[in-house]
XYZ file of C-alpha atoms in Angstrom:
468
model
C 9.288 53.995 24.028
C 9.897 54.334 27.798
C 9.382 50.651 28.398
C 12.547 49.796 26.409
C 14.724 50.719 29.458
C 13.010 48.151 31.612
C 13.450 44.372 31.634
C 10.650 41.851 32.029
C 11.909 41.128 35.537
C 11.514 44.787 36.492
C 7.863 44.708 35.435
C 6.965 41.354 37.031
C 4.778 40.903 40.114
C 6.773 39.599 43.123
C 3.956 37.127 43.880
C 2.946 35.535 40.551
C 6.177 36.465 38.648
C 4.095 37.531 35.643
C 3.873 40.961 34.018
C 1.801 43.155 36.306
C -1.944 43.121 35.743
C -3.871 45.938 37.448
C -0.949 46.731 39.848
C -1.761 48.299 43.214
C 0.638 50.668 45.070
C 1.008 49.688 48.740
C 1.928 52.155 51.517
C 5.359 50.499 51.720
C 5.993 51.550 48.085
C 5.900 47.946 46.814
C 3.517 47.054 44.003
C 1.550 43.850 43.552
C -1.198 42.572 41.198
C -4.679 43.252 42.435
C -5.644 39.575 42.127
C -2.523 38.448 43.994
C -3.274 40.793 46.880
C -6.878 39.575 47.054
C -5.640 35.984 47.252
C -3.356 36.893 50.160
C -4.483 35.857 53.660
C -3.880 39.361 54.994
C -5.142 41.831 52.406
C -3.451 44.735 54.235
C -0.046 43.022 54.549
C 2.591 43.482 51.857
C 3.542 40.089 50.392
C 7.137 41.338 50.015
C 8.072 43.050 53.258
C 5.127 41.911 55.430
C 4.465 45.502 56.437
C 0.823 46.234 57.136
C -0.855 49.024 55.248
C -2.946 51.531 57.078
C -5.226 51.914 54.063
C -8.239 49.675 53.445
C -7.920 49.765 49.653
C -4.523 50.585 48.113
C -4.674 52.810 45.009
C -3.841 51.527 41.499
C -0.327 52.143 40.220
C -1.323 53.710 36.889
C 2.214 54.563 35.790
C 3.336 50.975 36.283
C 0.214 49.704 34.552
C 0.964 51.825 31.464
C 4.580 50.648 31.387
C 3.468 47.008 31.555
C 0.957 47.422 28.753
C 3.555 49.123 26.510
C 6.096 46.437 27.299
C 3.596 43.675 26.406
C 2.784 45.304 23.062
C 6.477 45.648 22.188
C 7.079 42.062 23.199
C 4.348 40.859 20.800
C 5.777 42.989 18.002
C 9.314 41.663 18.585
C 7.982 38.125 18.620
C 6.095 38.702 15.363
C 9.149 40.182 13.692
C 11.293 37.355 14.957
C 8.878 34.775 13.467
C 9.480 35.994 9.918
C 10.661 33.042 7.770
C 14.255 33.391 6.549
C 16.165 31.486 3.899
C 17.450 28.256 5.437
C 20.726 28.538 3.425
C 21.556 32.213 3.614
C 19.526 33.597 6.499
C 18.093 36.327 4.285
C 14.477 37.380 3.871
C 12.507 35.452 1.261
C 11.559 38.145 -1.245
C 11.247 36.201 -4.501
C 9.401 33.125 -5.802
C 11.172 30.751 -8.208
C 8.682 29.864 -10.939
C 10.644 26.761 -12.021
C 11.184 25.251 -8.555
C 7.874 26.592 -7.224
C 9.396 27.797 -3.940
C 10.254 31.123 -2.203
C 13.918 32.197 -2.355
C 16.106 35.080 -1.158
C 18.190 37.467 -3.297
C 21.332 35.360 -2.734
C 19.485 32.235 -3.956
C 18.500 34.076 -7.108
C 22.148 34.600 -8.007
C 23.258 31.098 -7.019
C 23.976 28.228 -9.396
C 20.968 26.203 -8.209
C 18.609 28.852 -9.652
C 20.627 29.838 -12.687
C 18.482 30.951 -15.665
C 15.327 30.568 -13.576
C 12.441 33.008 -13.698
C 11.386 34.812 -10.541
C 8.443 36.825 -9.364
C 8.060 39.037 -6.303
C 6.571 37.172 -3.340
C 3.410 39.300 -3.186
C 2.739 39.011 -6.951
C 3.411 35.253 -6.982
C 1.137 34.747 -4.002
C -1.623 36.765 -5.687
C -1.310 34.832 -8.974
C -1.161 31.435 -7.307
C -4.115 32.245 -5.048
C -6.158 33.057 -8.152
C -5.009 29.786 -9.695
C -5.896 28.002 -6.465
C -9.385 29.527 -6.552
C -9.886 28.009 -10.001
C -8.630 24.637 -8.746
C -10.819 24.936 -5.660
C -14.024 25.639 -7.570
C -14.601 22.007 -8.765
C -14.071 20.807 -5.193
C -16.564 23.349 -3.893
C -19.057 22.302 -6.555
C -18.478 18.656 -5.666
C -19.027 19.499 -1.992
C -22.412 21.004 -2.894
C -23.266 17.817 -4.792
C -22.214 15.659 -1.837
C -24.309 17.765 0.541
C -27.316 17.502 -1.788
C -26.895 13.737 -2.030
C -26.528 13.494 1.742
C -29.777 15.423 2.060
C -31.356 12.874 -0.266
C -29.913 10.117 1.945
C -31.475 11.748 4.999
C -34.820 12.056 3.200
C -34.581 8.436 2.037
C -33.808 7.258 5.580
C -36.831 9.149 6.912
C -39.027 7.887 4.076
C -37.788 4.359 4.768
C -39.015 4.613 8.370
C -42.391 5.895 7.183
C -42.593 3.104 4.602
C -41.759 0.490 7.242
C -44.425 1.770 9.632
C -47.030 2.044 6.872
C -46.210 -1.395 5.429
C -46.247 -3.015 8.863
C -49.673 -1.510 9.522
C -50.968 -2.789 6.168
C -49.567 -6.287 6.827
C -51.283 -6.377 10.198
C -54.548 -5.190 8.657
C -54.432 -7.839 5.936
C -53.601 -10.607 8.389
C -56.323 -9.334 10.697
C -58.801 -9.829 7.846
C -57.489 -13.350 7.296
C -57.598 -14.093 11.010
C -61.152 -12.740 11.223
C -62.208 -14.845 8.245
C -60.736 -17.951 9.890
C -62.357 -17.097 13.225
C -65.729 -16.589 11.521
C -65.335 -19.805 9.533
C -64.330 -21.692 12.675
C -67.310 -20.296 14.558
C -69.678 -21.187 11.680
C -68.401 -24.764 11.477
C -68.565 -25.249 15.240
C -72.096 -23.784 15.193
C -73.069 -26.274 12.462
C -71.621 -29.094 14.564
C -73.537 -27.902 17.647
C -76.730 -27.585 15.630
C -76.419 -31.158 14.373
C -75.709 -32.286 17.930
C -78.765 -30.407 19.192
C -81.052 -31.870 16.526
C -79.864 -35.423 17.082
C -79.909 -35.016 20.847
C -83.554 -33.889 20.657
C -84.428 -36.842 18.402
C -82.610 -39.190 20.759
C -84.423 -37.719 23.730
C -87.849 -38.237 22.115
C -87.042 -41.818 21.140
C -85.706 -42.588 24.609
C -88.801 -41.135 26.270
C -91.039 -43.246 24.005
C -88.890 -46.301 24.714
C -89.136 -45.635 28.455
C -92.943 -45.481 28.249
C -93.123 -48.744 26.306
C -90.745 -50.452 28.722
C -92.878 -49.231 31.633
C -96.060 -50.530 29.955
C -94.533 -53.925 29.285
C -93.201 -54.109 32.829
C -96.672 -53.371 34.252
C -98.271 -56.054 32.033
C -95.681 -58.675 32.976
C -96.045 -57.880 36.658
C -99.867 -58.132 36.482
C -99.750 -61.449 34.610
C -97.235 -62.828 37.095
C -99.502 -61.814 39.947
C -102.468 -63.658 38.310
C -100.293 -66.680 37.813
C -99.505 -66.692 41.491
C -103.172 -66.552 42.542
C -105.351 -69.541 43.613
C -106.300 -71.894 40.808
C -109.979 -70.975 40.887
C -109.160 -67.252 40.849
C -106.552 -67.760 38.104
C -109.020 -69.635 35.950
C -111.765 -67.120 36.551
C -109.485 -64.302 35.298
C -107.722 -66.333 32.614
C -109.529 -64.884 29.623
C -108.755 -61.325 30.783
C -105.147 -62.175 31.625
C -104.459 -63.958 28.358
C -105.747 -60.912 26.522
C -103.237 -58.717 28.359
C -100.381 -60.872 27.158
C -101.171 -59.994 23.567
C -98.598 -57.146 23.085
C -99.705 -54.509 20.643
C -96.381 -52.664 20.742
C -94.365 -52.682 17.537
C -90.885 -54.119 17.580
C -88.432 -51.245 18.381
C -86.366 -49.941 15.474
C -82.598 -50.011 15.517
C -81.338 -46.416 15.888
C -79.943 -45.162 12.549
C -78.330 -41.777 11.855
C -78.046 -40.909 15.500
C -74.299 -40.321 15.513
C -72.603 -37.090 14.374
C -71.499 -36.985 10.729
C -67.877 -36.303 11.632
C -66.780 -36.674 8.018
C -69.101 -33.851 6.977
C -67.342 -31.452 9.354
C -63.742 -32.611 8.889
C -63.584 -33.838 5.312
C -60.868 -31.788 3.487
C -61.376 -29.059 6.065
C -58.296 -27.023 5.150
C -59.011 -27.281 1.426
C -62.663 -26.274 1.715
C -61.727 -23.284 3.900
C -59.025 -22.323 1.422
C -61.537 -22.657 -1.406
C -63.994 -20.427 0.419
C -61.241 -17.851 0.939
C -61.663 -16.877 -2.710
C -64.565 -14.721 -1.542
C -62.203 -12.344 0.285
C -58.963 -12.806 -1.664
C -58.310 -10.725 -4.778
C -55.379 -11.172 -7.135
C -54.156 -8.517 -9.552
C -51.560 -9.553 -12.157
C -49.765 -6.196 -11.750
C -49.187 -4.065 -8.658
C -47.656 -0.595 -8.647
C -44.172 0.199 -7.343
C -44.410 3.256 -5.026
C -40.688 4.091 -5.181
C -41.084 4.860 -8.909
C -44.187 7.069 -8.564
C -44.033 10.781 -9.456
C -44.596 12.914 -6.298
C -47.968 14.096 -7.640
C -49.308 10.558 -8.052
C -51.204 8.989 -5.143
C -51.354 5.184 -4.982
C -54.070 3.190 -3.257
C -53.340 1.190 -0.103
C -53.272 -2.096 -2.038
C -51.094 -0.572 -4.822
C -53.638 -1.367 -7.558
C -54.830 2.156 -8.504
C -53.261 5.566 -9.101
C -54.670 9.081 -9.263
C -53.221 12.540 -9.880
C -53.058 15.254 -7.207
C -52.251 18.977 -7.380
C -50.314 18.651 -4.135
C -46.735 17.452 -4.555
C -45.703 14.936 -1.906
C -42.380 15.372 -0.119
C -40.661 12.227 -1.393
C -36.939 11.503 -1.895
C -35.754 11.946 -5.477
C -34.283 8.440 -5.688
C -32.940 7.196 -9.067
C -35.973 4.932 -9.630
C -38.529 7.756 -9.297
C -40.023 9.825 -12.135
C -39.453 13.514 -11.351
C -40.982 15.239 -14.385
C -43.428 12.915 -16.145
C -46.397 11.851 -14.013
C -45.815 8.142 -14.293
C -45.393 4.993 -12.202
C -44.161 1.487 -13.045
C -45.387 -1.960 -12.106
C -43.479 -3.748 -9.395
C -42.457 -6.726 -11.550
C -40.573 -6.658 -14.825
C -40.894 -9.244 -17.604
C -38.190 -10.697 -19.849
C -40.057 -13.693 -21.280
C -43.514 -15.191 -21.705
C -46.924 -13.596 -22.252
C -48.445 -11.290 -19.644
C -51.823 -9.590 -19.526
C -53.509 -7.019 -17.287
C -56.769 -5.039 -17.472
C -56.983 -1.368 -16.527
C -60.220 0.447 -15.712
C -59.734 3.935 -17.194
C -63.366 4.913 -16.583
C -63.849 8.679 -16.790
C -60.122 9.418 -16.693
C -59.340 12.063 -19.328
C -55.506 11.811 -19.453
C -53.849 8.407 -19.386
C -50.979 6.424 -20.900
C -50.694 2.617 -20.660
C -47.950 0.316 -21.905
C -44.485 -0.925 -20.985
C -41.126 0.734 -20.353
C -37.621 -0.700 -20.761
C -35.659 -1.119 -17.541
C -32.747 0.997 -18.821
C -34.947 3.870 -20.048
C -34.237 7.228 -18.371
C -36.834 8.223 -15.764
C -35.684 11.766 -15.083
C -36.832 14.722 -17.167
C -39.025 14.389 -20.256
C -39.192 10.616 -20.743
C -41.277 10.852 -23.931
C -38.442 12.576 -25.807
C -36.275 9.460 -25.419
C -36.693 5.838 -26.493
C -37.822 3.008 -24.242
C -41.647 3.355 -23.979
C -44.339 1.499 -25.987
C -47.818 2.680 -25.187
C -51.405 3.622 -25.971
C -52.755 6.970 -24.696
C -55.836 9.149 -24.360
C -55.432 12.944 -24.302
C -57.649 15.894 -25.279
C -60.383 13.501 -26.351
C -58.129 11.612 -28.794
C -56.676 8.097 -28.714
C -53.248 7.193 -30.006
C -50.427 4.641 -29.782
C -46.741 4.407 -30.544
C -43.215 4.088 -29.219
C -41.042 6.967 -28.013
C -39.632 9.158 -29.454
C -41.321 8.346 -32.778
C -44.488 10.225 -33.795
C -47.628 8.572 -32.462
C -50.394 7.011 -34.541
C -53.863 8.450 -33.893
C -56.636 5.883 -33.386
C -60.352 6.317 -33.955
C -63.155 4.435 -32.175
C -66.923 4.874 -32.260
C -67.193 4.555 -28.482
C -65.479 5.749 -25.345
C -63.255 3.055 -23.924
C -63.789 2.089 -20.296
C -61.476 -0.875 -19.735
C -58.215 -1.498 -21.602
C -56.517 -4.893 -21.764
C -52.733 -4.739 -22.193
C -51.084 -7.922 -23.478
C -47.308 -8.235 -23.694
C -46.011 -11.114 -25.796
C -42.301 -10.941 -25.068
C -41.301 -13.945 -27.135
C -43.440 -12.851 -30.089
C -42.338 -9.213 -29.850
C -45.852 -7.782 -29.597
C -47.624 -5.340 -27.317
C -51.381 -5.452 -27.944
C -54.245 -3.329 -26.663
C -57.889 -4.430 -26.670
C -61.260 -3.424 -25.258
C -61.623 -5.605 -22.147
C -65.410 -5.080 -22.118
C -66.065 -6.943 -25.387
C -62.563 -8.326 -26.063
C -62.182 -6.254 -29.266
C -58.701 -5.674 -30.633
C -57.618 -2.004 -30.681
C -53.967 -1.793 -31.741
C -50.724 -3.786 -31.742
C -47.130 -2.541 -31.546
C -44.267 -4.775 -32.700
C -40.740 -4.634 -31.335
C -37.823 -6.950 -30.616
C -37.626 -6.641 -26.848
C -34.068 -7.157 -25.617
C -34.257 -6.324 -21.916
C -36.638 -6.503 -19.007
C -39.765 -4.371 -19.422
C -42.075 -2.993 -16.732
C -45.808 -2.171 -16.958
C -46.139 1.595 -17.415
C -48.939 3.887 -16.181
C -49.351 7.659 -16.420
C -52.215 10.007 -15.589
C -52.866 13.710 -15.127
C -56.553 13.475 -14.187
C -57.753 14.258 -10.663
C -61.351 13.147 -11.208
C -60.855 9.430 -11.816
C -58.012 7.018 -11.019
C -56.540 4.275 -13.157
C -57.438 0.902 -11.615
C -55.742 -2.406 -12.311
C -58.559 -4.969 -12.265
C -58.304 -8.241 -10.332
C -58.611 -11.601 -12.052
C -60.681 -14.522 -10.838
C -58.814 -16.940 -8.582
C -59.586 -20.639 -9.119
C -58.699 -23.489 -6.775
C -58.433 -26.725 -8.722
C -57.674 -30.355 -7.932
C -55.580 -32.495 -10.257
C -55.727 -36.273 -10.066
C -52.240 -37.736 -10.109
C -51.755 -40.576 -12.564
């Protein structure tokens, strides 16, 4: 190409010393970059010879521009060719790949002692083969990356759900304490009202007695004053009025009673105040032996605010698929697990047409079809039929002459029994036996939209024990 006869210095701008960019031809025959001329204080003055041009806008030097562009392209090509990796020992091109040493070599290396009896492959073929091998090696990493991204998405969902849970739980706590505060305020107001009422009644009684006493005192005072005046009169006058005066001294007023029961019965208002208020709290406080754990609930199960009832919904909630949650079977667990003792809870099944009640082992799998694996002991109602059993064994069908409304579940951990009975009339229904070896959780499942499953509260009793 023509540019090969020129050096980089020949094609450099005299101002910026770089290869010309958009060179302009001045009237003095010098050339300069368009940008350099624009930056000059005198746009008509040549930066080289200081000669002023008579032209307002010098024309572009197209020939020089083409030479510069060709020179730049050749320079890039020479640089690229010069960057080719050569053998560090022999300075030759690396054309082969040693399969034993797993490194590129030149033709001289191939014939040297260090690669004697080695197998070689052309660079392009070796690269192609190893890239295919690398793709195979890369695939598990790519799959693992997908898993990590999915888990991170679950983390993000869990973090968002955690915020929602915190806000919801805080609101429920405030609501419950507001009820307690309101109860205490109402109880305080009622007790103060009772105190004021007693004060009002006794104040009125006291007022009436004091008014009567004042009248009697006034009457006695008048009588005494009149008698004293007669006694101070002349003897004749005194004696003339004696019979009348002596009659006046005969007091017909009854002796005043000592005031009894006038003071406030403080003990009635303060006696065991905290205990009696606590005892009265039973009217607003409900206790259920089992509450539901929302982080285990299938996304189509909706729990009540107080976590004591569950119903099925067609709409699937957007909940994180955490390890504790059922993702296939529509089930939810109780919040507390049992590993000893006897525990009992009543469930109102009502008009629910699909339900399962029982217990589930802590280690039992919660993902997928849980009934195809072991770990659940239960009684169920489905398609109008009752049954009981333990997974994955075949269930035992049960027959009753009535529709059950309330089921009592009794877990005897130490005795190895799970019993079901009719809570309405306390009639035994069925008992499952098993040697329980780990913690078990109350288990609930439903697929009915019409009626929820409700865990019934038990009566709370406040008792006093006399210490011996």
